[in-house]
Coordinates of C-alpha atoms in Angstrom, one line a residue:
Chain A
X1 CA 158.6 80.9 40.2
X2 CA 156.8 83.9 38.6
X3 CA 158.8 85.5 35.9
X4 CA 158.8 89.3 36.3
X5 CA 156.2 91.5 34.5
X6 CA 157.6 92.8 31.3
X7 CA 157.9 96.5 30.8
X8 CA 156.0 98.9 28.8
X9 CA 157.9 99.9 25.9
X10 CA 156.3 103.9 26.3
X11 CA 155.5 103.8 30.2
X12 CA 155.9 106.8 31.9
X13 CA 159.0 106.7 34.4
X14 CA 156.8 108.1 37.0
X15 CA 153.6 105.8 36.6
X16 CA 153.8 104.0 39.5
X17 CA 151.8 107.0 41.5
X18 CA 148.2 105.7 41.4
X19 CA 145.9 107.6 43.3
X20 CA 144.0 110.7 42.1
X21 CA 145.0 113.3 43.6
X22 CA 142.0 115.1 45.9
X23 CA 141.6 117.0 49.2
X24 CA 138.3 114.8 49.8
X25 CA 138.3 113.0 53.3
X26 CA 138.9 109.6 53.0
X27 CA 137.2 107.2 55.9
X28 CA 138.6 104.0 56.5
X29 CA 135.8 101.6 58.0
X30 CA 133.6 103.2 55.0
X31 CA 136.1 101.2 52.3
X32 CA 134.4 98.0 53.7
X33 CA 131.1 98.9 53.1
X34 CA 128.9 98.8 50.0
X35 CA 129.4 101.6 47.1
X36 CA 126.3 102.8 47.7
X37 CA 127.1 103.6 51.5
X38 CA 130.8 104.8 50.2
X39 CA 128.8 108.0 48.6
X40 CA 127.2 108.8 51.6
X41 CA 127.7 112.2 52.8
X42 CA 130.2 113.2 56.1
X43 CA 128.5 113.9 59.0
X44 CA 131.6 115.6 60.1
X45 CA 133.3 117.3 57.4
X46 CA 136.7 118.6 57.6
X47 CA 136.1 122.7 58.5
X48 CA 138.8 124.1 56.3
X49 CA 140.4 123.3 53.0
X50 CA 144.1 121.8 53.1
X51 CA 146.5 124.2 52.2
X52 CA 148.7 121.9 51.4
X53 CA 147.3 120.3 48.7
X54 CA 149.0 120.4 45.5
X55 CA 147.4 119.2 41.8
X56 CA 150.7 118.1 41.2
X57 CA 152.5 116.3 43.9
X58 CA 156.2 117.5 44.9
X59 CA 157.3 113.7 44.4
X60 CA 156.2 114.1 40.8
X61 CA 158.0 117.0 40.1
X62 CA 161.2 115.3 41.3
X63 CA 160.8 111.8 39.1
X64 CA 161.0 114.1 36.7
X65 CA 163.8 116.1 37.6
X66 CA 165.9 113.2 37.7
X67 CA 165.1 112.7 34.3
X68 CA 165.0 116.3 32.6
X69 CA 167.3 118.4 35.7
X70 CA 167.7 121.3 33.5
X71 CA 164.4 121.8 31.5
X72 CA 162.5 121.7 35.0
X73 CA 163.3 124.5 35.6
X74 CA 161.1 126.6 34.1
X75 CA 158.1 124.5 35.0
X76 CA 159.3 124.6 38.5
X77 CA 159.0 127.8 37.9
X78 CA 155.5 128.4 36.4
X79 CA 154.6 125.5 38.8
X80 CA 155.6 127.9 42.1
X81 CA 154.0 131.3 40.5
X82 CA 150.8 129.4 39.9
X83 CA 150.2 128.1 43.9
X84 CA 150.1 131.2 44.8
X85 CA 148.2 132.9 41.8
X86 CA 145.7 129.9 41.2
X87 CA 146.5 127.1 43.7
X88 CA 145.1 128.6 46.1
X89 CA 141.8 129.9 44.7
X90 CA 141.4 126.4 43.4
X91 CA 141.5 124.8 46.6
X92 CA 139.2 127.5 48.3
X93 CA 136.6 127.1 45.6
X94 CA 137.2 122.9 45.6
X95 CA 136.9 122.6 49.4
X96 CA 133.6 125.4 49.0
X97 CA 132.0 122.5 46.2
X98 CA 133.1 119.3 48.1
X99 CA 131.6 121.0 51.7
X100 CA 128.1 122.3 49.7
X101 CA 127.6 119.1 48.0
X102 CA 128.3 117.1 51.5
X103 CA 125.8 119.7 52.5
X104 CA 123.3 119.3 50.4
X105 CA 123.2 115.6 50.2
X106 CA 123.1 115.2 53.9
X107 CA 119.8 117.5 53.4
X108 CA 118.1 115.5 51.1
X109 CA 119.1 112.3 52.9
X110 CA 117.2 113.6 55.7
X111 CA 114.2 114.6 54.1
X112 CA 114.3 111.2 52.4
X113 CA 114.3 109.8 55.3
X114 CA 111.2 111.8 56.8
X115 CA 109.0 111.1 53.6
X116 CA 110.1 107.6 54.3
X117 CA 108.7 107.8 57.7
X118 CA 106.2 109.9 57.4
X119 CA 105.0 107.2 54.6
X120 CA 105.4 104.4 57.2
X121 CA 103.1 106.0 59.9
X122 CA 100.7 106.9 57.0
X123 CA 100.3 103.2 56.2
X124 CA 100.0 101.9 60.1
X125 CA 97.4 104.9 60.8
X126 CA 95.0 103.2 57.3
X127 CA 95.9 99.8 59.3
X128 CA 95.1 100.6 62.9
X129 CA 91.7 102.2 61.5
X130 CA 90.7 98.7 61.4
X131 CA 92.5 96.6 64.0
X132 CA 93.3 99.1 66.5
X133 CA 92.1 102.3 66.9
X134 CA 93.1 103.4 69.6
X135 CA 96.0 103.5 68.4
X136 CA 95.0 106.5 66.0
X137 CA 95.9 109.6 68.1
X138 CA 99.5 108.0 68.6
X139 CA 100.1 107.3 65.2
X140 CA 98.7 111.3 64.0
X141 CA 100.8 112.7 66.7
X142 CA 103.8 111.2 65.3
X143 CA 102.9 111.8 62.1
X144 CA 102.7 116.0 63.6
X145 CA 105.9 115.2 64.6
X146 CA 107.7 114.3 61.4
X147 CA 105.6 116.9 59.6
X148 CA 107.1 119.4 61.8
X149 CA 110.9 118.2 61.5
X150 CA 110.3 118.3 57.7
X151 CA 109.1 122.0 58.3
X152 CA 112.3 122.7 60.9
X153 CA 114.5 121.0 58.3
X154 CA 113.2 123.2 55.3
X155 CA 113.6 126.7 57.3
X156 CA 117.4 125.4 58.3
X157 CA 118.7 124.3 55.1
X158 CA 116.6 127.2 53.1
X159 CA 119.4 129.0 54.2
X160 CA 122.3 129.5 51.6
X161 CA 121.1 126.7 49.3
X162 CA 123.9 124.1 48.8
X163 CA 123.2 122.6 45.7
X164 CA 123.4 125.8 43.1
X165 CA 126.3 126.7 46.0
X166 CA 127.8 123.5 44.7
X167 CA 127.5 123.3 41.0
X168 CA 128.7 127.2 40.9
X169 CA 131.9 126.1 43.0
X170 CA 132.7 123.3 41.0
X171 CA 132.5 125.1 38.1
X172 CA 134.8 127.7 39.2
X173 CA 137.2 125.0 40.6
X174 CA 137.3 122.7 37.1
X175 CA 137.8 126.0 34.8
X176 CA 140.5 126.9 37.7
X177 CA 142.3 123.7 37.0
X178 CA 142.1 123.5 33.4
X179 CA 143.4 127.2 33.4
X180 CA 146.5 125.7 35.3
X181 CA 147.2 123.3 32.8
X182 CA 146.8 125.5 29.9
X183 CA 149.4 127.9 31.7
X184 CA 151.8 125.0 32.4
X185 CA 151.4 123.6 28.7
X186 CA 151.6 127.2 27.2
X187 CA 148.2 126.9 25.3
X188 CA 146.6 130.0 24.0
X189 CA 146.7 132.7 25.6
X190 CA 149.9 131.9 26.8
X191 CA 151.7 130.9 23.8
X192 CA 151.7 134.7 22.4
X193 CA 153.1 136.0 25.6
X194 CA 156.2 136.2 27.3
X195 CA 157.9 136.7 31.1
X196 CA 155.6 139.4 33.2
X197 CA 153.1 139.6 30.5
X198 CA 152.6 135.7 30.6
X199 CA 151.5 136.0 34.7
X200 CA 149.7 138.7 34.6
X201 CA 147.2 137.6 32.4
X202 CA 147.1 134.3 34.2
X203 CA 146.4 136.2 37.2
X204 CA 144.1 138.3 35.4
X205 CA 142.1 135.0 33.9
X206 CA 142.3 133.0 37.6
X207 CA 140.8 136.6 39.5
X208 CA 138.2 136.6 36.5
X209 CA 137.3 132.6 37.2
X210 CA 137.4 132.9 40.7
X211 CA 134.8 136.2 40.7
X212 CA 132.3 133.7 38.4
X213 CA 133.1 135.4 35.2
X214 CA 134.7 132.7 32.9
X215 CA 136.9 134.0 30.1
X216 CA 137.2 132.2 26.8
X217 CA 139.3 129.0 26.2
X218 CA 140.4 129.2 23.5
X219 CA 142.6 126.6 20.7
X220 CA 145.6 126.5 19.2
X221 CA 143.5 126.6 16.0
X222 CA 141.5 129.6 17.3
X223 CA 144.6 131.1 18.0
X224 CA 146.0 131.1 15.2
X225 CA 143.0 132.2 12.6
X226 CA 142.6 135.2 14.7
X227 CA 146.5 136.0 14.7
X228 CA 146.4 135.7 10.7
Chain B
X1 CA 167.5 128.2 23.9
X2 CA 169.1 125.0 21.8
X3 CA 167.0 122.6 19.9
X4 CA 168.2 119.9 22.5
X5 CA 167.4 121.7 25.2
X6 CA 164.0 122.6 23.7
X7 CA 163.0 119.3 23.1
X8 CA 163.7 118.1 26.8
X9 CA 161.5 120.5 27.9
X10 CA 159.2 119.8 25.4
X11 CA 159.5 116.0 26.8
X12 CA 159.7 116.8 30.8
X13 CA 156.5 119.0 29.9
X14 CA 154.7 116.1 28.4
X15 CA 155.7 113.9 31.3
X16 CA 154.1 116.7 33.8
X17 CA 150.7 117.1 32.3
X18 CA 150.4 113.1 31.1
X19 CA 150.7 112.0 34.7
X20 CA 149.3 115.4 36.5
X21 CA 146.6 115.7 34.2
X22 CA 145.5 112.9 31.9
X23 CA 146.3 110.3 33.9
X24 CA 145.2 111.4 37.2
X25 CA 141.6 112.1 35.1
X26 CA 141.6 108.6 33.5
X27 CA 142.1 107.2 37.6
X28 CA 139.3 109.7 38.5
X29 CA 136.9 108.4 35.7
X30 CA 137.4 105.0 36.0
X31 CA 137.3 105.0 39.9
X32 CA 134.2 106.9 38.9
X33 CA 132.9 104.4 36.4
X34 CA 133.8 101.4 38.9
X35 CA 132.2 103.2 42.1
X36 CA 129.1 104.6 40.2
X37 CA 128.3 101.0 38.9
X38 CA 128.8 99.0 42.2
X39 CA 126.2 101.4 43.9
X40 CA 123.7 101.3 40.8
X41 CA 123.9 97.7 40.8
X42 CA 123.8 97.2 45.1
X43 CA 120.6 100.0 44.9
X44 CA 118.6 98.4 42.4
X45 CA 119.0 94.9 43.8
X46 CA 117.4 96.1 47.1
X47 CA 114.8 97.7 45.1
X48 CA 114.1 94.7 43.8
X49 CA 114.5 92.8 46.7
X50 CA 111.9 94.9 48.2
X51 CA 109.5 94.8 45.6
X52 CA 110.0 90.5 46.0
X53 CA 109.1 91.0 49.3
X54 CA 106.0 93.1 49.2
X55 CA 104.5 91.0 46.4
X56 CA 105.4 87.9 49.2
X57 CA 104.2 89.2 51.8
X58 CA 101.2 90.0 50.2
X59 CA 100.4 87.2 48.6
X60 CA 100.8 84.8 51.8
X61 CA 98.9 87.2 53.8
X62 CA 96.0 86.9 51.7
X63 CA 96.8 82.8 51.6
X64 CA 96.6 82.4 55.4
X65 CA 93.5 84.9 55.9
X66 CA 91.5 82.8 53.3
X67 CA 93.0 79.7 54.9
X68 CA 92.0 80.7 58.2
X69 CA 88.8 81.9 57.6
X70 CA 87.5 78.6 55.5
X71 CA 88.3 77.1 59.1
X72 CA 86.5 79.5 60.8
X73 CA 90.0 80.2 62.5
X74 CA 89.6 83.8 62.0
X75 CA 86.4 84.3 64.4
X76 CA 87.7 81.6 66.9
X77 CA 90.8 83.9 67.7
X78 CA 88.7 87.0 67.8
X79 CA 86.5 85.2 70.4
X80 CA 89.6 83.9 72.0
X81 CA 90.8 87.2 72.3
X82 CA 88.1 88.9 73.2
X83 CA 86.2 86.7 75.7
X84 CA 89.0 87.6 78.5
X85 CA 87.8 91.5 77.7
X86 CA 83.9 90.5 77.6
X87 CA 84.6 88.9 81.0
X88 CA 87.0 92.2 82.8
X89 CA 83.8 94.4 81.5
X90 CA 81.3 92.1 82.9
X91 CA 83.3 91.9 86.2
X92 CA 83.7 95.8 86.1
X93 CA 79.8 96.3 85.7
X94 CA 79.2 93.9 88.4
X95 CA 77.6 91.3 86.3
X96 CA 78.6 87.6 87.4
X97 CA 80.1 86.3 83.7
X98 CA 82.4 84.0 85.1
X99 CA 80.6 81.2 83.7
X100 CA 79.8 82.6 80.5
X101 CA 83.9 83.1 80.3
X102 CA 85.0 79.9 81.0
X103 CA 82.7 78.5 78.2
X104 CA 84.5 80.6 76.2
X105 CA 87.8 79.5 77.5
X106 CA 86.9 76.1 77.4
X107 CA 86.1 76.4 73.5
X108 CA 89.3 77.7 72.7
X109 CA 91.5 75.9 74.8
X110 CA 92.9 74.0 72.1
X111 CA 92.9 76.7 69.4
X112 CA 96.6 77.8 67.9
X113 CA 96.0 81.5 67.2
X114 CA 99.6 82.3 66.2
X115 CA 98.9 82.3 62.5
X116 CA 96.2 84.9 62.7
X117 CA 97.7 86.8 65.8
X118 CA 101.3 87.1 64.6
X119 CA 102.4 85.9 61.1
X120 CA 99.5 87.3 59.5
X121 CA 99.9 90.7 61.3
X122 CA 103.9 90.6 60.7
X123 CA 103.5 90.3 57.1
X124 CA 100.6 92.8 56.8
X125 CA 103.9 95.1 58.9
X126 CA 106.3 93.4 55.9
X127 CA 103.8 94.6 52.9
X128 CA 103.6 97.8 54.4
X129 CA 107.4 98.8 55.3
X130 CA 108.8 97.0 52.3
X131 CA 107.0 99.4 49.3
X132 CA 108.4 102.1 51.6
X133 CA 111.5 101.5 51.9
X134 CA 112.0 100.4 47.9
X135 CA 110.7 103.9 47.1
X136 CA 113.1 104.9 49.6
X137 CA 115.8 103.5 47.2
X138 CA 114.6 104.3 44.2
X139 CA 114.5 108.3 45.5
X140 CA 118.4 107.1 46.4
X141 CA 119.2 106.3 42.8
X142 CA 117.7 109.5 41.8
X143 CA 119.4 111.5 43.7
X144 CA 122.9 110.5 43.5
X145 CA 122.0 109.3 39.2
X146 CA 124.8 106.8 39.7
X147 CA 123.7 105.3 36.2
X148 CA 123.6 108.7 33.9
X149 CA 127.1 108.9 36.4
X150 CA 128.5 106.0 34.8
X151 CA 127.4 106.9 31.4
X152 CA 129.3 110.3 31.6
X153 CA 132.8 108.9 33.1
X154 CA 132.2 106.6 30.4
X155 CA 132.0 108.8 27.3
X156 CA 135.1 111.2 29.0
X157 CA 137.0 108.1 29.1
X158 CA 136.9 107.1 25.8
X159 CA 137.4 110.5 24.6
X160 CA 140.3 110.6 26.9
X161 CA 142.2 107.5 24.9
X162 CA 141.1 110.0 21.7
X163 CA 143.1 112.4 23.2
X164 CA 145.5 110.5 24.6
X165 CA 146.2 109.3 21.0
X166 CA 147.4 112.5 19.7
X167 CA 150.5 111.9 22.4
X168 CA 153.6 113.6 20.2
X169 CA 156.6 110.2 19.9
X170 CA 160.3 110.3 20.1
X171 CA 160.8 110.1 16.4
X172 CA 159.0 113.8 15.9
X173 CA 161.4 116.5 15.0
X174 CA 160.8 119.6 17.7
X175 CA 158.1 121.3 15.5
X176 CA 155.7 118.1 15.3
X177 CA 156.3 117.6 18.8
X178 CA 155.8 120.5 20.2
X179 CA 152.1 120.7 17.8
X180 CA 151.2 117.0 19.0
X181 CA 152.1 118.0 22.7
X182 CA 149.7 121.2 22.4
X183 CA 146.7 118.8 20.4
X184 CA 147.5 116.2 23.1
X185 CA 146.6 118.6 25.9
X186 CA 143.9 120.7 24.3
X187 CA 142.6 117.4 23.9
X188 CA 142.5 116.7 27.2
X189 CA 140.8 119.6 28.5
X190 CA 138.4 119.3 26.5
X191 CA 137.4 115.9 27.5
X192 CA 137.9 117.5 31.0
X193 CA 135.4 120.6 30.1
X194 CA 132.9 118.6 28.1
X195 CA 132.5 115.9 31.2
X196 CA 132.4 119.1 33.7
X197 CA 129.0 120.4 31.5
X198 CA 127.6 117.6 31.3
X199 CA 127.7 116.4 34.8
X200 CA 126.9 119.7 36.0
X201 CA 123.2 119.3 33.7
X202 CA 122.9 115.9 35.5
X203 CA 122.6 117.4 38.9
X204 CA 118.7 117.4 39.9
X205 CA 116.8 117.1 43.1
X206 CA 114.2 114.0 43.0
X207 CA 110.8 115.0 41.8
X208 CA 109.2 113.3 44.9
X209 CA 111.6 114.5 47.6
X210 CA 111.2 118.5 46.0
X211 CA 107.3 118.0 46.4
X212 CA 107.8 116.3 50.1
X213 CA 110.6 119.8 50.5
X214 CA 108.1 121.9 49.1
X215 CA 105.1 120.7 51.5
X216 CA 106.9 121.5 54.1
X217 CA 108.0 124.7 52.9
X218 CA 104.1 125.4 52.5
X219 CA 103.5 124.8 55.8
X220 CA 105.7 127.4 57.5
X221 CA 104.7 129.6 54.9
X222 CA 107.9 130.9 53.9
X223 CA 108.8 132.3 50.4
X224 CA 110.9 131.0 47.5
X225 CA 109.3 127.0 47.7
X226 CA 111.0 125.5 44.9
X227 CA 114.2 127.5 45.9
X228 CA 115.2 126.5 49.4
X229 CA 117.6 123.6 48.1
X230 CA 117.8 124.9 44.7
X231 CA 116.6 122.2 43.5
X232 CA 114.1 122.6 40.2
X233 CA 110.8 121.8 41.1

C-alpha cells in the first residue's frame, strides 16, 4: 500500500486551488489536440465579459476565514469596495484584450492562409505552363479570386485594428490588477493614507488606468525617500 | 488595534496575495512555459517534416525522370497518350487514321505508364505543396513567437522564486514582517510588470504576411497600408 504524501512544513492551507484564475473560454475537444492547435483563435467568442469573475475566488476568501475570522475583515472589506471600483473595469478592459487578440489572430490566420494559397496556385500555374495549358485561365482565375478575398479581408479587418486594440487593453488590464494588489497589500500610495482618503485615490488611480493614463508605481523605498 | 491582532492580519494578508497573486502567476507562467514549448516543438517538427519531404520528393522525381528517359519510357507514354488524340483529330478531319492508330496502340500495348503518368506527377504536386505549407508554419511560429514566449515566462518565473524568497516567517516580530510582506509583494509586481513590458515588445506581425496584407491593401487603394492591423511593416 502507498504510504500517504508527507506534508509541506510551510504549505499554504488553501493550496490545493490549482487553476489560474481567467475569464478565457475554455473548449473541451481542443484539450485533445496539439499545443499548437490549443492557441488557435475562437471562431465564436463569447460576446460579453463575465461579470462574475473575481481575481480572487470567494472560496479563497473563506479558507482563509476559517483560519484568520477576525483579521478578514478588513480585507473583505477592501476586497468588496474594490469589485466595484476596479473589478469591474478590469474585467471590461480583460474581456476588450482577450476578444481583440482572438480578433486579430483569426485575421492573420486567414491571410496566412490566402498567401498559402495564393502560393499553391502560383506554383501549379509555372507547372501547367508546361504540361497543361489549358489549364492556365483556371488557375489565374483562381488566383483573381484569392487576390480579391485578400483585398475584401484587408478593407474588413482595416477596420478598428485589433492588435494595438489588444496590446493597449492588456496594458490597461495588467496595471488594473497590479493596482488591486497594491491596494489590498497597502503598498505606496496606500500605506500613507487612511479610511475615505485611502478609496478615493484608488478610485482616482483605477479611473486614471482605465482612461489610458498610467500613474506611477511607486516602492516602499520610493516612498519613503520622498516622505524624509 | 493589538499586536496579536495585527500580526493575523498581517498573516491572513500574506495568505491572500500568495495564493491570489503569486501563486496564481507562477500556474499562469508555467502553464505558459509548458504550452508555449509543446507548440514550438509540434511547429518546427512539421517544418521540418516538410522540408524532408520536399527535398524527397524532389530528389525521386528527378530519379524516375532520368530513369525513365534512359528507357526511352518518357516519349513512349507521350505517344501512348497522345496517339488516341492524333487518331479523334484525324477522325474529326475526315482523314482515315485508323491504321496509323492501331500501330500506335499496338506499340504500346505492353507499356506500364504509371510511373511517368502518376508517381512522377504526384510528387512534382508533393514538391510543390510541401515548401508551401512549411512556410505556412514557419509564418505560424512567427506569429504566435511561442519560443521568445517561453523565454519570457521563463525569466518571470525565476524572478518570481526571487521574490517569492523575500516571503516574511513566523519567527519575525510584527515590524520585520510586515517589511518582508511589503518586499514580498512589491516583488511580485514587479516580476508581474517587468513580464507585462516585455511581452507587450514581443508582439509583431510576420514580415511576410504584413507585405502579403499590405499588397492587398495596394490593390483597393485604400490609405494607412502598414496600419490596417497595426502591425509594423
Amino acid at each position: 500500500m502507498m504510504a500517504d504524501a508527507p506534508e509541506t512544513p510551510n504549505a499554504s492551507p488553501i493550496a490545493r486551488f490549482t487553476q489560474p484564475v481567467t475569464q478565457a473560454a475554455r473548449s473541451g475537444w481542443r484539450s485533445f489536440m496539439p499545443a499548437f492547435i490549443q492557441e488557435m483563435p475562437y471562431l465564436r467568442f463569447p460576446s460579453a465579459p463575465n461579470p462574475q469573475f473575481r481575481l480572487i475566488e470567494q472560496k479563497h476568501i473563506e479558507a482563509i476565514k476559517s483560519l484568520y475570522p477576525e483579521a478578514t475583515e478588513r480585507i473583505e472589506a477592501d476586497i468588496a469596495f474594490m469589485n466595484y471600483e476596479l473589478l469591474r473595469l478590469f474585467v471590461e478592459r480583460d474581456y476588450e484584450a482577450k476578444s481583440n487578440q482572438n480578433r486579430y489572430r483569426v485575421y492573420q490566420l486567414l491571410f496566412l492562409t490566402l498567401a498559402t494559397i495564393a502560393t499553391l496556385i502560383g506554383s501549379f500555374q509555372a507547372l501547367a505552363l508546361n504540361s497543361s495549358p489549358e489549364w492556365l485561365p483556371i488557375w489565374a482565375f483562381l488566383e483573381t479570386v484569392v487576390a480579391l478575398l485578400a483585398t475584401f479581408l484587408a478593407t474588413v479587418s482595416g477596420r478598428e485594428p485589433p492588435l494595438p486594440r489588444w496590446l493597449d487593453n492588456r496594458r490597461r488590464a495588467e496595471q488594473l490588477r497590479r493596482e488591486y494588489f497594491r491596494f489590498l497589500m497597502n503598498l505606496p500610495p496606500y500605506d500613507s493614507l487612511t479610511g475615505y482618503k485611502r478609496q478615493v485615490e484608488l478610485s482616482r488611480r483605477a479611473a486614471d488606468i482605465n482612461r489610458g493614463m498610467f500613474p506611477e508605481e511607486p516602492t516602499v523605498l520610493s516612498s519613503e525617500k520622498a516622505k524624509s | 488595534m493589538s499586536a496579536k491582532a495585527e500580526r493575523e492580519r498581517l498573516e491572513a494578508l500574506y495568505e491572500v496575495f500568495k495564493v491570489a497573486a503569486l501563486d496564481d502567476q507562477r500556474r499562469y507562467y508555467r502553464f505558459r512555459v509548458d504550452r508555449c514549448r509543446k507548440a514550438a516543438r509540434q511547429v518546427n517538427f512539421l517544418r521540418a517534416l516538410f522540408s524532408l519531404l520536399t527535398g524527397l520528393a524532389s530528389a525521386l522525381a528527378g530519379l524516375l525522370i532520368a530513369t525513365a528517359a534512359g528507357d526511352s519510357l518518357v516519349s513512349q507514354c507521350a505517344l501512348d497518350r497522345l496517339g488516341p488524340i492524333a487518331a479523334s483529330a484525324a477522325a474529326g478531319a475526315g482523314v482515315d487514321m485508323a491504321a496509323a492508330a492501331a500501330n500506335v496502340a499496338a506499340a504500346t500495348a505492353d507499356l506500364d505508364c504509371t510511373l511517368v503518368n502518376v508517381v512522377v506527377p504526384l510528387l512534382l504536386v508533393v514538391a510543390v505543396v510541401a515548401p508551401a505549407l512549411g512556410a505556412a508554419f514557419t509564418t505560424l511560429a512567427d506569429l504566435f513567437q511561442w519560443d521568445r514566449q517561453t523565454q519570457i515566462y521563463d525569466t518571470a518565473l525565476e524572478n518570481l522564486e526571487v521574490a517569492d524568497a523575500h516571503s516574511p516567517v513566523p519567527d519575525m516580530n510584527n515590524v520585520e514582517y510586515q517589511a518582508a510582506l511589503n518586499a514580498f509583494a512589491e516583488g511580485t509586481l514587479t516580476v508581474m510588470r517587468d513580464e507585462t513590458t516585455q511581452w507587450g515588445q514581443l508582439i509583431r506581425t510576420p514580415e511576410s504576411l504584413q507585405k502579403y496584407i499590405d499588397a492587398a491593401v495596394r490593390r483597393q487603394n485604400l490609405p494607412g497600408a502598414g496600419e490596417q492591423t497595426g502591425g509594423s511593416a
